[in-house]
Structure formats: structure tokens, C-alpha cells
Short mmCIF file of C-alpha atoms in Angstrom, two decimals:
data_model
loop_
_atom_site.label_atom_id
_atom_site.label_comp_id
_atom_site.label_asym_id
_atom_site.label_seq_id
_atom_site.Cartn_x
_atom_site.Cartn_y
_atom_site.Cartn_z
CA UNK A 1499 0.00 0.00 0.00
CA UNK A 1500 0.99 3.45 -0.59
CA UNK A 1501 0.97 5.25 2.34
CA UNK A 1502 0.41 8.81 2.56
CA UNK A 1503 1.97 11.13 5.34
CA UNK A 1504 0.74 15.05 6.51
CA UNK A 1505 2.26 17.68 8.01
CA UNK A 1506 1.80 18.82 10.12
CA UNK A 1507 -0.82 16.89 12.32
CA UNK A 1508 -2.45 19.90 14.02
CA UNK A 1509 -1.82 23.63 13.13
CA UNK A 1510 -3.05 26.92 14.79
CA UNK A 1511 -3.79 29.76 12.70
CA UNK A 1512 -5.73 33.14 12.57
CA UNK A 1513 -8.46 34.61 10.61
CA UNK A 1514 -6.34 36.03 7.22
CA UNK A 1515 -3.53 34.23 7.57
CA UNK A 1516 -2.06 31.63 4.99
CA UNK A 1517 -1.33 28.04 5.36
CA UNK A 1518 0.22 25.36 3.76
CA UNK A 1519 -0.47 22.13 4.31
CA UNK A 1520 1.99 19.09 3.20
CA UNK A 1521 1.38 15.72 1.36
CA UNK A 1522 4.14 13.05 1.31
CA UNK A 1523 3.78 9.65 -0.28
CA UNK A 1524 5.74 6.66 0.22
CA UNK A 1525 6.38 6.40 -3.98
CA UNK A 1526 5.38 8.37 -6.92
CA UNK A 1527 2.13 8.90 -7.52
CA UNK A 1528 2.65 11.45 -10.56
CA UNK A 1529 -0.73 13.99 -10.47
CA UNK A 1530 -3.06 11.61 -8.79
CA UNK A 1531 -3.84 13.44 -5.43
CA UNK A 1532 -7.08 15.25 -3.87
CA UNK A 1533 -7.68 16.89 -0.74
CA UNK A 1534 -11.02 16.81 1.26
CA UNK A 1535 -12.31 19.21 4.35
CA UNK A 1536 -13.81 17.66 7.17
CA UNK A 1537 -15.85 19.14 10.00
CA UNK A 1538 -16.93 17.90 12.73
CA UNK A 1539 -19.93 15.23 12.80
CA UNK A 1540 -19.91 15.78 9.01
CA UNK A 1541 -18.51 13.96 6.08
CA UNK A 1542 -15.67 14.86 4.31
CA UNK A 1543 -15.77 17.22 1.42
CA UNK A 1544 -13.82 17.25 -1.96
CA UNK A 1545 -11.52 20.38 -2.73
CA UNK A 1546 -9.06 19.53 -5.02
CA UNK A 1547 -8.46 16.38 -7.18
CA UNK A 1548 -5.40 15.77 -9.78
CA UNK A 1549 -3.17 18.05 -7.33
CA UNK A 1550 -4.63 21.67 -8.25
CA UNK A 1551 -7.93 20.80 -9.75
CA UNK A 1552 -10.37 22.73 -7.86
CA UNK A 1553 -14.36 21.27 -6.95
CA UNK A 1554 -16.56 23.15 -8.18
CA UNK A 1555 -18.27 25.65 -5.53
CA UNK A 1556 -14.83 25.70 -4.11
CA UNK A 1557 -13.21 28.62 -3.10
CA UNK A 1558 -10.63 30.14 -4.96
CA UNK A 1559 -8.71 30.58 -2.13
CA UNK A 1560 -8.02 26.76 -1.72
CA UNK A 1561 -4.72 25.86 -3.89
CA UNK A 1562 -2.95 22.23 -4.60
CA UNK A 1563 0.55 22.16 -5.70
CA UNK A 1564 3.34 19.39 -6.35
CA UNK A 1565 4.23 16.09 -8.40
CA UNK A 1566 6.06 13.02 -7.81
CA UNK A 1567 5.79 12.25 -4.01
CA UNK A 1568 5.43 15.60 -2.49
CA UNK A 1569 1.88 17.63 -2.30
CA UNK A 1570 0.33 20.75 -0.80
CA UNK A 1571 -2.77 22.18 0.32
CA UNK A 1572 -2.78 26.50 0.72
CA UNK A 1573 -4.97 28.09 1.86
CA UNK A 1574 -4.26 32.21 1.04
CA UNK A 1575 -6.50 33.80 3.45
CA UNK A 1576 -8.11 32.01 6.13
CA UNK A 1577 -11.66 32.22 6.95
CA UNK A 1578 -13.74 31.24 9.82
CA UNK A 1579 -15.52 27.87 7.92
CA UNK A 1580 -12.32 26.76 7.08
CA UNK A 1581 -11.08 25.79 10.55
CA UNK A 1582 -11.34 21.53 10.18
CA UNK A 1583 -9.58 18.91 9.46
CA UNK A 1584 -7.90 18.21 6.31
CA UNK A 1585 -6.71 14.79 3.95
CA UNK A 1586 -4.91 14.01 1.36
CA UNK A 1587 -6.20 10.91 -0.55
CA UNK A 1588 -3.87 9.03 -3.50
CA UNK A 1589 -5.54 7.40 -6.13
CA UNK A 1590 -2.35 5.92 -8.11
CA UNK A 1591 -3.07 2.75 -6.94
CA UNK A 1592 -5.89 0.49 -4.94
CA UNK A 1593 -6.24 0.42 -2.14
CA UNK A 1594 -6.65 4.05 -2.00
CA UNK A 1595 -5.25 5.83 1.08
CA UNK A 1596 -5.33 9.10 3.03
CA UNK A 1597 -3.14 10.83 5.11
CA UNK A 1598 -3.80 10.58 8.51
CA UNK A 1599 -5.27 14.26 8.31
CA UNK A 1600 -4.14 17.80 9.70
CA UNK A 1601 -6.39 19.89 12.07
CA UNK A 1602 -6.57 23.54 11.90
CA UNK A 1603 -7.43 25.19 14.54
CA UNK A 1604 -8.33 28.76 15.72
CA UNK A 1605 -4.84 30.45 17.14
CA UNK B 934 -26.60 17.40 -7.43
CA UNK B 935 -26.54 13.89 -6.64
CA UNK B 936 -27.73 12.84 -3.07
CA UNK B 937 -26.41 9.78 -1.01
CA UNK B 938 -28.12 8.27 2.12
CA UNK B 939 -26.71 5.19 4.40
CA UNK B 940 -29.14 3.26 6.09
CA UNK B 941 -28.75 -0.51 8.14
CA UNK B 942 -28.90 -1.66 11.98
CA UNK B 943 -26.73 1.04 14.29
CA UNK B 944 -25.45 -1.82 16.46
CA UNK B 945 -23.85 -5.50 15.66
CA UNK B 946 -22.83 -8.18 18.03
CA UNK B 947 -19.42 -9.16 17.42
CA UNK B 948 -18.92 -12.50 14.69
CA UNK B 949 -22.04 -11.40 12.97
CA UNK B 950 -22.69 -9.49 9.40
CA UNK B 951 -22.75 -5.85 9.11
CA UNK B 952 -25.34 -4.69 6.43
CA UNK B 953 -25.49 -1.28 5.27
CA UNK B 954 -27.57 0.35 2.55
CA UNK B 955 -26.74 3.46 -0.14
CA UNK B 956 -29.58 4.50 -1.45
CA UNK B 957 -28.38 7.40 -4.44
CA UNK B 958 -30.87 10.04 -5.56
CA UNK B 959 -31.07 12.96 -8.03
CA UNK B 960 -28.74 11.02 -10.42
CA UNK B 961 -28.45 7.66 -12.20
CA UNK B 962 -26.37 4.67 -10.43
CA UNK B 963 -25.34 4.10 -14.07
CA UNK B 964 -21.83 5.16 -15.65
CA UNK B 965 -19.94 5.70 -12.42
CA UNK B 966 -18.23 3.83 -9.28
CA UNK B 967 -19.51 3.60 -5.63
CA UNK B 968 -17.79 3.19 -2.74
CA UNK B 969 -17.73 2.65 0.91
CA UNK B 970 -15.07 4.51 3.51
CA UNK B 971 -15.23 3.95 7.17
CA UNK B 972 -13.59 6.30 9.86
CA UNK B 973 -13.09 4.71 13.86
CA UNK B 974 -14.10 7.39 15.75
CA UNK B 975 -11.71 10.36 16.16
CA UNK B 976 -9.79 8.48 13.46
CA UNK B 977 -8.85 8.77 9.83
CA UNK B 978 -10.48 7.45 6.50
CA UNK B 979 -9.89 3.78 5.26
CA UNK B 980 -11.15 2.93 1.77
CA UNK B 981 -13.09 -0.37 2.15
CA UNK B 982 -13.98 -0.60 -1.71
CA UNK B 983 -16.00 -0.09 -4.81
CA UNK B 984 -18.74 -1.45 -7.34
CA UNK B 985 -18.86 -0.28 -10.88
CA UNK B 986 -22.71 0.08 -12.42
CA UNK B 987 -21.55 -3.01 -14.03
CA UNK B 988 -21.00 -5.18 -11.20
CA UNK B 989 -17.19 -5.53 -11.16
CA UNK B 990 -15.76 -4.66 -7.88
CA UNK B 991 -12.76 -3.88 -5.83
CA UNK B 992 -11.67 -4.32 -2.52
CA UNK B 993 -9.37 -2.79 0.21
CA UNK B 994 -7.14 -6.41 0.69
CA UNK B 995 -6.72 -5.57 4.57
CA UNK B 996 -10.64 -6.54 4.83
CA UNK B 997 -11.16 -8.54 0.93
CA UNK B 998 -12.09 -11.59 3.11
CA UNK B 999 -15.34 -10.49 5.08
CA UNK B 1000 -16.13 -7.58 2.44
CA UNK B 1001 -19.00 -7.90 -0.44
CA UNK B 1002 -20.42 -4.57 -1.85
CA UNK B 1003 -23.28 -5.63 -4.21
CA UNK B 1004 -25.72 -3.44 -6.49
CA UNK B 1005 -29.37 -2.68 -7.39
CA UNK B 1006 -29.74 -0.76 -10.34
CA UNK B 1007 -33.81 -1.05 -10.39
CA UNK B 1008 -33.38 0.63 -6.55
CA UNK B 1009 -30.55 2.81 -7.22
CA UNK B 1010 -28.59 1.54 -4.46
CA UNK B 1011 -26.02 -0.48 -3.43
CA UNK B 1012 -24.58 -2.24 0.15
CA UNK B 1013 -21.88 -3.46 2.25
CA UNK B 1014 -21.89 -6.95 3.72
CA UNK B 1015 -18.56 -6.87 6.64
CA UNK B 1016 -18.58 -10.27 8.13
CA UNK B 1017 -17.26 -11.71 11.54
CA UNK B 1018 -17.33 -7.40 12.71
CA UNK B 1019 -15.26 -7.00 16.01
CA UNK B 1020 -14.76 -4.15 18.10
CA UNK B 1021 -12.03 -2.98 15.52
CA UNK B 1022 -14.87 -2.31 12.44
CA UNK B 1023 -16.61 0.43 14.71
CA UNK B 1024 -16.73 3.34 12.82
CA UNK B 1025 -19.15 5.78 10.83
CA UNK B 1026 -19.29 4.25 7.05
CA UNK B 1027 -19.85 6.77 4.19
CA UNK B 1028 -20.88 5.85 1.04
CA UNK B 1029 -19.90 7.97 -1.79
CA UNK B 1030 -19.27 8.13 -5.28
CA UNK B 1031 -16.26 7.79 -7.04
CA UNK B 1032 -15.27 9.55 -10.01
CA UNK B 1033 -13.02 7.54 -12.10
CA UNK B 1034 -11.16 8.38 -15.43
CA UNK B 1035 -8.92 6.10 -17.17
CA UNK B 1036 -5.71 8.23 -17.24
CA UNK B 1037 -6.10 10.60 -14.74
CA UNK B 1038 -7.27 10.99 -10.89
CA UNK B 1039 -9.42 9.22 -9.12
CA UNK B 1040 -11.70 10.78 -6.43
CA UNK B 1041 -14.87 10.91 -4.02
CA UNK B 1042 -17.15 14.05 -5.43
CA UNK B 1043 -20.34 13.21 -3.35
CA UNK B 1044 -21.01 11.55 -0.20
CA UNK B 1045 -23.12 10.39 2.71
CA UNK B 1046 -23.69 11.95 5.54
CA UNK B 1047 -22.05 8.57 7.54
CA UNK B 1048 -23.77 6.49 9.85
CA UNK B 1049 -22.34 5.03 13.07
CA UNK B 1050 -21.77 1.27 13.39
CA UNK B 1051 -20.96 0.41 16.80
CA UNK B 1052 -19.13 -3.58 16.96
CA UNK B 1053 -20.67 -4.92 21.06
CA UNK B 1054 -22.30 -7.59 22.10
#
């Protein structure tokens, strides 16, 4: 299995400020990486598939970058809905795996 | 927008079958993949597998032995069978579906709200 690895696990941030999220798999998986949101109680939402591909209804604030075996999310200006918890998700090969998910909390 | 609902028994004693339902509305079953994902609680996502409209299917090989995810076209949905559950399956289960193109990235665009499954006798 490939197996996917975030940093960091937990991250405190403020309203307007930017983050980056990172994506690291254990082998090449060329373009074929998505992020999802999670809140609380909630399912996860899609954001960005084939590295920078963005949903659509997504902000344009949310931003995928990378190849090869290193990924990440940005986010340029934070806002108060996006405090959750995020994953990475590789599709290269079955069985499909996520990162183990970052939190981002309110600073 | 396509809609996705889970529905089956909340609790299962542990050596028996869990059954869950996806029942998929405001779109066809037809032409796309569907999957199941489970999270333990407070953990992260494992893929359990997927059925094509067609009926071919693949499956996460950590759980290939208990898992069968069938479909009913004439219902729209489809289900998970997880045999011999133990206190390790707990976990909500999403359905969702999966949007697959040959070439390119692979990913879940709409899914269930989840439903707890608790593993206790």
C-alpha cells in the first residue's frame, strides 16, 4: 500500500492568515492526489483532485501544488468555515489511502 | 446534485454481518463507481472498496475476506456486507461516489452523511 503522510498533524492559525499544508507519499504517484475538508460530525468534502484541480463551488482561495511524491494544500487567506480537518487521498493505486489528516485550529 | 443516504442496523454483536444500505438520488447509479469509507471514531479514513454500475468490484485487501459490496440498479442503491465485525470495524461508514477516469485521478465528489456502526455484544 501506498501510504500517505501530513504535516503537520495539528496547526493553529488566525483569521487572514495563509497556510500550507503538506502531502508526502511513500512512492510516486505522478498527479493523482485530492484533498477533502472535514468538519466535525460531518462527512468529508472534496476540494481539489489531480493536485490543483479545484471542486466546483470551491473557493478560490483553496490551492494544490506538487508532483512526484510531495503535495500541498494553501490556503491564502483564512476564513472562519475553514477551521477543520484536512486529507490528502492518493488514487495511483488500490487500495486508495489518506493521510492521517491535519487539524486547523483557531490560534 | 446527486444525493447519497446510508441506512442498516446502528449496532452489531461481534462474529455477525454488518449490512449497510446506499440509497443514491437525483442522479443515475449508471456510468460511475460507488464506494464505501469507514472512519473509527476520532480516526482517519480507510477505503473499504468499490462497485462499478456493471458489477465488477474492488476491494481494500486488509478486509477482501469479510467484504461484499453488491448493487441494485432497479433501486438505485447499493450495500456493504462486513462479516465476523469485532470491536475494531466500529466506525461511521460513508458511502460515496467515485469519479473515475482512465488516465487521470481518481476521487470521491459526493457523499453520505455517515452512519455510526458500533461492533458490542
Amino acid at each position: 500500500d501506498i501510504q500517505m503522510t501530513q504535516s503537520p498533524s495539528s496547526l493553529s492559525a488566525s483569521v487572514r492568515d495563509r497556510v500550507t499544508i503538506t502531502c508526502r507519499a511513500s512512492q510516486r504517484i505522478s498527479s493523482y492526489l485530492s484533498w477533502y475538508q472535514q468538519k466535525p460530525g460531518k462527512a468529508p468534502k472534496l476540494l481539489i483532485y489531480a493536485v490543483s484541480s479545484l471542486q466546483s463551488g470551491v473557493p478560490s482561495r483553496f490551492s494544490g501544488s506538487g508532483s512526484g511524491t510531495d503535495f500541498t494544500l494553501t490556503i491564502s487567506s483564512l476564513q472562519p468555515e475553514d477551521f477543520a480537518t484536512y486529507y490528502c487521498q492518493q488514487s495511483y493505486s488500490t487500495p486508495y489511502t489518506f493521510g492521517q489528516g491535519t487539524k486547523l485550529e483557531i490560534k | 446534485q446527486v444525493q447519497l443516504q446510508e441506512s442498516g442496523p446502528g449496532l452489531v454483536k461481534p462474529s455477525e454481518t454488518l449490512s449497510l444500505t446506499c440509497t443514491v438520488s437525483g442522479g443515475s447509479i449508471n456510468n460511475y463507481h460507488w464506494s464505501w469509507i469507514r472512519q473509527p471514531p476520532g480516526k482517519g479514513l480507510e477505503w473499504i472498496g468499490y462497485i462499478y454500475y456493471s458489477g465488477s468490484t474492488n476491494y481494500n485487501p486488509s478486509l477482501k475476506s469479510r467484504v461484499t459490496i453488491s448493487l441494485d440498479t432497479s433501486k438505485n442503491q447499493f450495500s456493504l456486507k462486513l462479516s465476523s465485525v469485532t470491536a475494531a470495524d466500529t466506525a461511521v461508514y460513508y458511502c460515496a461516489r467515485l469519479r473515475a477516469v482512465t488516465g487521470s485521478t481518481d476521487y470521491f465528489d459526493s457523499w453520505g452523511p455517515g452512519t455510526l456502526v458500533t461492533a458490542s455484544s
